[in-house]
XYZ file of N, CA and C in Angstrom:
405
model
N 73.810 25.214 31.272
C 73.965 25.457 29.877
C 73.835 26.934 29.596
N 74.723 27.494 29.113
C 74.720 28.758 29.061
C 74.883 29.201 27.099
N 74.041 30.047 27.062
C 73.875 30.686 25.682
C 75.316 31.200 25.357
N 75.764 30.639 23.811
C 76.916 31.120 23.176
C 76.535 32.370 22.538
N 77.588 33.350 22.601
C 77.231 34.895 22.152
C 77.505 35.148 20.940
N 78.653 34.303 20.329
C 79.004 34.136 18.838
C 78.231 33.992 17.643
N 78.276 35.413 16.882
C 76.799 35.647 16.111
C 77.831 34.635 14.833
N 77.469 33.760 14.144
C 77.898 33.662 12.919
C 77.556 34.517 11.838
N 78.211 34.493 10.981
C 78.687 35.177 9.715
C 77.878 34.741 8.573
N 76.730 35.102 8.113
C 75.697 34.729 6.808
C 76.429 34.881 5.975
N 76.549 34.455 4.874
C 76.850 34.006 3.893
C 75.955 35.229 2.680
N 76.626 36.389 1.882
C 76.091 36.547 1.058
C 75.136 36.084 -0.199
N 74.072 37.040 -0.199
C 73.531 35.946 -1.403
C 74.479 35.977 -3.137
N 74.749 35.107 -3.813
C 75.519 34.998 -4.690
C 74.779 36.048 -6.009
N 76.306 36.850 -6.431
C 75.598 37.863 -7.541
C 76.613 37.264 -8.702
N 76.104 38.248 -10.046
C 76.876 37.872 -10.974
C 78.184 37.603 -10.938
N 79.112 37.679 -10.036
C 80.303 37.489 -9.635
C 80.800 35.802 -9.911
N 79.459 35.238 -9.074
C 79.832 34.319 -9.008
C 79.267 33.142 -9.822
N 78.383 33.578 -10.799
C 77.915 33.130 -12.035
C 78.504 33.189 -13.180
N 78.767 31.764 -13.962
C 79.362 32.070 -15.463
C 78.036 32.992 -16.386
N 78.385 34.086 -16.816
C 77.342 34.312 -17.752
C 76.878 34.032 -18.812
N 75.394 33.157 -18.770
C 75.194 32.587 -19.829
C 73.850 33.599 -21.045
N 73.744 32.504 -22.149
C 72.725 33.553 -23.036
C 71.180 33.525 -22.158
N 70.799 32.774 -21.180
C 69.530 33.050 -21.008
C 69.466 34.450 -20.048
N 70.769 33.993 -19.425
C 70.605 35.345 -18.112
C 71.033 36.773 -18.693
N 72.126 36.592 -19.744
C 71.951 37.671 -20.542
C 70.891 37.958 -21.329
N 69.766 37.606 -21.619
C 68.635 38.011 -22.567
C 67.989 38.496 -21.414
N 67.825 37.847 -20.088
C 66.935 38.686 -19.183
C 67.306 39.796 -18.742
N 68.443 39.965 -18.504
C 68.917 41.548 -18.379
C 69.236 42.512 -19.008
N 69.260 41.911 -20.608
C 69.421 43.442 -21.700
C 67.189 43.041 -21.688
N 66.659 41.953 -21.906
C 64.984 42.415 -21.707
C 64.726 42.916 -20.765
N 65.253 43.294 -19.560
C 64.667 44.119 -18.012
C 64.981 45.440 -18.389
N 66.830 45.896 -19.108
C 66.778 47.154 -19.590
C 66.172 47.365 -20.414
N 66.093 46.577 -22.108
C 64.985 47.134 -23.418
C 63.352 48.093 -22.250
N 63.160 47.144 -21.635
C 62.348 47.585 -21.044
C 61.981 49.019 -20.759
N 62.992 48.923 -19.961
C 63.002 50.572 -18.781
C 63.519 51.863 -20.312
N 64.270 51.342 -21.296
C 64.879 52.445 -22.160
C 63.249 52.423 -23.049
N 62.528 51.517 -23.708
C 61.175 51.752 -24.120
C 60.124 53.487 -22.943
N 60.426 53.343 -22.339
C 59.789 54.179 -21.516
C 60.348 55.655 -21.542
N 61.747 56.155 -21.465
C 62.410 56.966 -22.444
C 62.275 57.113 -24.042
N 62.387 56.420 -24.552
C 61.756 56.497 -25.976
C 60.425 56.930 -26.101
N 59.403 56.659 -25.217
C 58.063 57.041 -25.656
C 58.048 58.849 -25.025
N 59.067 58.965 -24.454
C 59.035 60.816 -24.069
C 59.747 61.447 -24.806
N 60.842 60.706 -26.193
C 60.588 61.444 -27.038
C 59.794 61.228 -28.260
N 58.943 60.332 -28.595
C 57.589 60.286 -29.185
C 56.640 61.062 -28.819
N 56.749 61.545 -27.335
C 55.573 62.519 -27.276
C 55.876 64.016 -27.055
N 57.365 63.660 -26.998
C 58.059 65.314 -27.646
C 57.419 65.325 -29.427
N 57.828 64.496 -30.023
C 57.271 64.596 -31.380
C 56.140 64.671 -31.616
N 55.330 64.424 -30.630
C 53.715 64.531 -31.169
C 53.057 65.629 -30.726
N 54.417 66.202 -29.635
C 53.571 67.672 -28.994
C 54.259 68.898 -30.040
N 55.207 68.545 -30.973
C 55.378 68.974 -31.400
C 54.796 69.476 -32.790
N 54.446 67.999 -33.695
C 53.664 68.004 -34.157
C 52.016 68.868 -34.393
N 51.909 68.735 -32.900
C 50.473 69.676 -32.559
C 50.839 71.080 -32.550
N 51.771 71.496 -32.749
C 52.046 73.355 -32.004
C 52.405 73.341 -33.345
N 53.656 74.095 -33.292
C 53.581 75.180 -34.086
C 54.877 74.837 -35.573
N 54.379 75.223 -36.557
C 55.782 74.944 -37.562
C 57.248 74.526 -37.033
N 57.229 75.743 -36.356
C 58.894 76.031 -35.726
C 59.508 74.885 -34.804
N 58.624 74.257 -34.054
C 58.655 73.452 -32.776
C 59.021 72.208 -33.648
N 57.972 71.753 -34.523
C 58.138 70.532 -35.564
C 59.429 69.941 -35.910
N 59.501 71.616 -37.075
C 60.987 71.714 -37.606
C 62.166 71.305 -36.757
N 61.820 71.970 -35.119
C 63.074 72.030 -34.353
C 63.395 70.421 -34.113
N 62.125 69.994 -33.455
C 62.423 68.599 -33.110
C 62.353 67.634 -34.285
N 62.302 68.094 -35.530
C 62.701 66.581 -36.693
C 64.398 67.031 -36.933
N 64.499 68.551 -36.754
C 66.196 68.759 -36.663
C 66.571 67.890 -36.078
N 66.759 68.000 -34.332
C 67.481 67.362 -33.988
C 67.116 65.828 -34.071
N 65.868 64.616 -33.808
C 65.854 63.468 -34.260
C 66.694 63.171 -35.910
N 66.572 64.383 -36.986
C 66.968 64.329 -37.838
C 69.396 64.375 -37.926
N 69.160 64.740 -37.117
C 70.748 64.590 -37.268
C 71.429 63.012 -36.323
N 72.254 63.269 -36.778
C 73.455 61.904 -36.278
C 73.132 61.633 -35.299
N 72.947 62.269 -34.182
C 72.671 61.443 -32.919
C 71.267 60.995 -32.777
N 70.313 62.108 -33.090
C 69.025 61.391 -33.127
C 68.650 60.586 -33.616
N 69.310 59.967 -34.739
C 69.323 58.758 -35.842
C 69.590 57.230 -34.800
N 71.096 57.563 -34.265
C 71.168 56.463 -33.322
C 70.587 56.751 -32.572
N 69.808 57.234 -31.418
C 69.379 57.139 -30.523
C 67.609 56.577 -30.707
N 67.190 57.110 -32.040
C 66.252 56.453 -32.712
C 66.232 55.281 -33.094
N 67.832 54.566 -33.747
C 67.982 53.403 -33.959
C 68.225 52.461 -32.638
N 68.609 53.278 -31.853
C 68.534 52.301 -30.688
C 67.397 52.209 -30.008
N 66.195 53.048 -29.769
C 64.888 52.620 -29.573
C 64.085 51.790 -30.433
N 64.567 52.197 -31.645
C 63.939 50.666 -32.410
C 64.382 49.366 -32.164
N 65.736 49.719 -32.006
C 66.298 47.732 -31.177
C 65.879 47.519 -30.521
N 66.043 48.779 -29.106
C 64.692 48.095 -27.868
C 63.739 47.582 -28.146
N 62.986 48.359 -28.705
C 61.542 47.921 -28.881
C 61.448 46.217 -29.536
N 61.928 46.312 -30.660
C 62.365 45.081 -31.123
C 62.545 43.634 -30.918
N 63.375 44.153 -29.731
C 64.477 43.342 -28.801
C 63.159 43.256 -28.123
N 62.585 43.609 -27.287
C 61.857 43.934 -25.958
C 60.753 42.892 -26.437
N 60.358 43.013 -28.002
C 59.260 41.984 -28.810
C 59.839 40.579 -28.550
N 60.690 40.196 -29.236
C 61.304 39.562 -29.513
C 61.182 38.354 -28.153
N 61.752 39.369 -27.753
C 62.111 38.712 -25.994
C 61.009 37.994 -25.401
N 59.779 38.968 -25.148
C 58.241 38.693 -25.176
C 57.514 37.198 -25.763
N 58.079 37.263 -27.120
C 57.757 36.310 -27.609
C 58.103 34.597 -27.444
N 59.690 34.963 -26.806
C 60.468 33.622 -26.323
C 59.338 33.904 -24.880
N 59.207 34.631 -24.363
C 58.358 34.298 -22.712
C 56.904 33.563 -22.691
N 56.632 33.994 -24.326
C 55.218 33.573 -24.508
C 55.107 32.338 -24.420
N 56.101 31.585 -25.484
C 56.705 30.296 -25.693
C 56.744 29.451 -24.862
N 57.847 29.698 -23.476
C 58.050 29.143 -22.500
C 56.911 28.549 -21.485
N 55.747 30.306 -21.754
C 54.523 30.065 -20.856
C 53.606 29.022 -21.664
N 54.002 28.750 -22.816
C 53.165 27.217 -22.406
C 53.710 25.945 -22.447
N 55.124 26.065 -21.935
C 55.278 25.146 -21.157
C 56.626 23.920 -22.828
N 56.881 24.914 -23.744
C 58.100 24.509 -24.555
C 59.544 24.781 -24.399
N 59.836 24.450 -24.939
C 61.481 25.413 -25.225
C 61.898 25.329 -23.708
N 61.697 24.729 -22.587
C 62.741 25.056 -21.561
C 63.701 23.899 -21.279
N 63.608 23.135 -21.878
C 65.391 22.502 -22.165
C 66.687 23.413 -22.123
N 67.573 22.708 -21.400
C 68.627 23.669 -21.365
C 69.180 24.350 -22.983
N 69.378 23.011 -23.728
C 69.507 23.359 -25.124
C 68.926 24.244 -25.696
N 67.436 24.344 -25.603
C 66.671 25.095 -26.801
C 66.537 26.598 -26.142
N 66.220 26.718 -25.000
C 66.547 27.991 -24.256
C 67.628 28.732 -24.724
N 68.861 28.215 -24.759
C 69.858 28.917 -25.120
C 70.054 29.370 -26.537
N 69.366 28.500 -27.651
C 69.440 28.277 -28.699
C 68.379 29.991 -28.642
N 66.961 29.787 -28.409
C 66.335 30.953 -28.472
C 66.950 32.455 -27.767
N 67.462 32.067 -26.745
C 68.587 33.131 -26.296
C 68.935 34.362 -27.133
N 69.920 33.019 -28.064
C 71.011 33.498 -29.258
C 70.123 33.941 -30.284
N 69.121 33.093 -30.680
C 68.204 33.795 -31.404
C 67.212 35.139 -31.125
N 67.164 35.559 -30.145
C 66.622 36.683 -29.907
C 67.686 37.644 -30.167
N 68.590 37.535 -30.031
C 69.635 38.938 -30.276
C 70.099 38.902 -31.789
N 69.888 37.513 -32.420
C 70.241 37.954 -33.660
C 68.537 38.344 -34.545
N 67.476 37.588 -34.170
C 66.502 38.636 -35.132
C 66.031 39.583 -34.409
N 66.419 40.442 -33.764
C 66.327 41.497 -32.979
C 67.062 42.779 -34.073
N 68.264 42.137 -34.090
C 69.520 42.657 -34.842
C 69.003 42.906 -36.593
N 68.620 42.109 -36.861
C 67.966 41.644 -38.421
C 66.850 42.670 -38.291
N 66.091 42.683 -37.373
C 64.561 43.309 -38.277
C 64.595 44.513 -37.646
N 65.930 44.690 -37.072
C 65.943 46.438 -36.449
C 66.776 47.035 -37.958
N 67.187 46.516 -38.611
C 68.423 46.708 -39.863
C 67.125 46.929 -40.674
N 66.360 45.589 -40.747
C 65.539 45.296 -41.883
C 64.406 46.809 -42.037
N 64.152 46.750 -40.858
C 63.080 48.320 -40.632
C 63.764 49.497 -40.968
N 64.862 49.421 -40.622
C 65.463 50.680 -41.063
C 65.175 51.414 -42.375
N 65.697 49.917 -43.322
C 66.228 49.672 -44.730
C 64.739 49.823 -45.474
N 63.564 49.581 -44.732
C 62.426 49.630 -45.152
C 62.149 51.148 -45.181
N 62.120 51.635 -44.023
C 61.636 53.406 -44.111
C 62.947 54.397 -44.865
N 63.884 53.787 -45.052
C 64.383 54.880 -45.623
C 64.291 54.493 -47.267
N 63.819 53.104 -47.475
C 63.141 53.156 -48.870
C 62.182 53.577 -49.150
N 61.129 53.818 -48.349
C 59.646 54.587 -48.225
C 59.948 55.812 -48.007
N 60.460 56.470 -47.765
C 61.330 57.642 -47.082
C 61.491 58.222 -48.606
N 62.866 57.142 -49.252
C 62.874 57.683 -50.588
C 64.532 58.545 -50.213
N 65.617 57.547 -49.916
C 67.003 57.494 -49.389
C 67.543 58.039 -48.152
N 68.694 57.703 -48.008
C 68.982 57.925 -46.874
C 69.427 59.833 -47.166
């Protein structure tokens, strides 16, 4: 009996390719990014707070630029993260004790995480720039 030398061929492990994409697996992968972009957002919060601490000029400079068009979205999009990133949290909380994991209601919360994600990132907005005192 002699040993065959013929290595077979493994079989890749299966990636999104070969998955229909659904809302749960999409909520885990925009919550894995909200994630990682929360962590960028807090370096420019502490651009603002080092700014804050120094000097007039520094302040001014950095509410300039948060203050113009891009810093607005890029602000509004750390508030979705963050949001989103809650949001998300909260369906995990859920699950961990042991509800909501029906295929149905999973998906149902899915869909619902991206739409009050969507809502109370609008809703906050609409709040500080009424406290604010307009856009």
């Amino acid at each position: 009996m002699s040993k065959t030398t013929t290595v077979k061929a493994r079989p890749l492990s299966p990636h999104l390719q070969v998955y229909r994409l659904i809302p749960t697996m999409l909520m885990s992968i925009v919550h894995r990014i909200t994630g990682g972009a929360l962590y960028f957002g807090m370096v420019l919060f502490v651009i603002w707070l080092a700014a804050a601490s120094g000097s007039k000029e520094a302040f001014d400079t950095v509410n300039g630029i948060y203050g113009s068009w891009f810093g607005r979205l890029v602000l509004f999009g750390f508030t979705w993260a963050m949001i989103h990133h809650l949001v998300g949290g909260l369906r995990h909380l859920v699950w961990d004790t042991g509800r909501g994991l029906e295929k149905a209601t999973a998906t149902k919360m899915a869909k619902a995480t991206i739409a009050v994600s969507i809502v109370l990132t609008i809703l906050v907005w609409i709040i500080g720039y009424a406290v604010r005192g307009g856009f």
